[in-house]
Short mmCIF file of C-alpha atoms in Angstrom, two decimals:
data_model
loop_
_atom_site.label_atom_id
_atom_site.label_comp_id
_atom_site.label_asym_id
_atom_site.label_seq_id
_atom_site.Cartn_x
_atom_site.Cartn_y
_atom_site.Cartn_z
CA UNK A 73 74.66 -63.25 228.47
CA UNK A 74 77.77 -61.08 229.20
CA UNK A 75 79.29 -58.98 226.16
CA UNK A 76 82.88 -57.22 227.07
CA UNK A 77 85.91 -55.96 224.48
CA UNK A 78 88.01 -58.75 224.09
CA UNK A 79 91.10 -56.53 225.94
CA UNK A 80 89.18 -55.45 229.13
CA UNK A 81 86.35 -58.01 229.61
CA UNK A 82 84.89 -55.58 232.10
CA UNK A 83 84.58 -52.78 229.75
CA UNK A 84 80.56 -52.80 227.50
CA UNK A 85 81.82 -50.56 224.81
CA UNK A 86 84.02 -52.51 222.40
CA UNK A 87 87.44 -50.37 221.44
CA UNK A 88 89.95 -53.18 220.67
CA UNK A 89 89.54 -55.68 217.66
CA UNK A 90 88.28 -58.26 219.51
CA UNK A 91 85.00 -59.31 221.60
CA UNK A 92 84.12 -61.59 224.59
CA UNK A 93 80.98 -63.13 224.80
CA UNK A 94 80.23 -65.13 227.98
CA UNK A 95 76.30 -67.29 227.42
CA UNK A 96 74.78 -70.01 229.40
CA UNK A 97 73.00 -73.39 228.58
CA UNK A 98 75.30 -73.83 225.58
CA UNK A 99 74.60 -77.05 224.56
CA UNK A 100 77.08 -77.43 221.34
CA UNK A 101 80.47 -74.74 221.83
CA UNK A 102 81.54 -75.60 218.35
CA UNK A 103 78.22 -75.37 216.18
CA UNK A 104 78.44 -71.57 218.01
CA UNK A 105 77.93 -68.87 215.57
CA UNK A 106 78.40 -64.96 215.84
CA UNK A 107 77.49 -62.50 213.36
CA UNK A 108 77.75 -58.54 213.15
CA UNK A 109 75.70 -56.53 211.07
CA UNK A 110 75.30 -59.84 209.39
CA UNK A 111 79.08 -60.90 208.86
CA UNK A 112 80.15 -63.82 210.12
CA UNK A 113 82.88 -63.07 212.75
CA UNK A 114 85.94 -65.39 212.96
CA UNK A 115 86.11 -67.48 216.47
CA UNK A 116 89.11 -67.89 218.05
CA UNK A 117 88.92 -69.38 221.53
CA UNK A 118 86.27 -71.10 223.71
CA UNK A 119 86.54 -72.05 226.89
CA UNK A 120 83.92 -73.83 229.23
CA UNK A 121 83.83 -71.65 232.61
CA UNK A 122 80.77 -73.29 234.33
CA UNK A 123 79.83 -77.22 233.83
CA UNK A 124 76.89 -76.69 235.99
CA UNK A 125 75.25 -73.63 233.90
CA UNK A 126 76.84 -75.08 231.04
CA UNK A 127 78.57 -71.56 230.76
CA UNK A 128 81.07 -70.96 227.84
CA UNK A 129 83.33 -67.37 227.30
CA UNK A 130 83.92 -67.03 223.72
CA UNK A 131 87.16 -64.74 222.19
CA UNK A 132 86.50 -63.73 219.21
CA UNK A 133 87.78 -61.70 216.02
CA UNK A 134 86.34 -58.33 214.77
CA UNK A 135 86.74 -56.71 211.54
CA UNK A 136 87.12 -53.56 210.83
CA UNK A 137 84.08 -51.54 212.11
CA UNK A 138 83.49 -47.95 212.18
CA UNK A 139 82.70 -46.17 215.64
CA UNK A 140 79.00 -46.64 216.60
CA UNK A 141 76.42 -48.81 217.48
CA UNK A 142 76.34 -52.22 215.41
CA UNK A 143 74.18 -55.68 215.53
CA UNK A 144 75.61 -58.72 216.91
CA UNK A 145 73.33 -61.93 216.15
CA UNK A 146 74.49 -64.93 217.97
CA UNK A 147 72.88 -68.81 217.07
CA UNK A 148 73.80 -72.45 218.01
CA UNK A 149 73.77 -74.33 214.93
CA UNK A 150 70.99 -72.97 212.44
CA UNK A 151 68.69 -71.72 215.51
CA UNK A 152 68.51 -68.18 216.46
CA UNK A 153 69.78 -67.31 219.98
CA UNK A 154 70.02 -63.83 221.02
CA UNK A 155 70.59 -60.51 219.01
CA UNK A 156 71.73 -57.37 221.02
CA UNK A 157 73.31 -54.21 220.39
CA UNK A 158 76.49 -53.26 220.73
CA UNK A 159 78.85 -50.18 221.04
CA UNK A 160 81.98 -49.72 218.74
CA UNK A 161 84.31 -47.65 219.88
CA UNK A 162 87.17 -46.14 217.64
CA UNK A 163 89.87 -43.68 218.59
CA UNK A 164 90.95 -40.82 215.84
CA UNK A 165 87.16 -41.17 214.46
#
């Protein structure tokens, strides 16, 4: 799994207001769910970059979150996939 700011995939440390997430062996794109710090976050975009692995990149939409680090929670359907931790970055904080 592959976390980057939505702006400059490249970049680990979230500072725009969106987030791309990039998992394998995704067997149902839509039923995809992403949550931070329990909030559901608002998909916009998925896109299917691998038919082998089954690989999808997924754009989506952050709220408002202060600088610092924050839980994302990811799950297909009702089933638990991965939780990480990830780094908010705000400028003028």
């Amino acid at each position: 799994m592959g976390i980057g700011d939505g702006l400059d995939i490249r970049c680990q440390t979230i500072r725009s207001d969106a987030v791309k997430i990039l998992i394998e062996n995704v067997s149902k794109p839509g039923w995809s769910y992403f949550f931070i710090d329990g909030q559901l976050l608002q998909t916009i975009d998925y896109v299917c970059v691998d038919w082998i692995l089954s690989e999808y990149e997924f754009a989506l939409l952050l709220r408002p979150l202060s600088s610092g680090a924050h839980e994302l929670a990811i799950a297909e359907a009702e089933t638990p996939i991965d939780a990480r931790t990830i780094e908010i970055e705000r400028h003028g904080e």
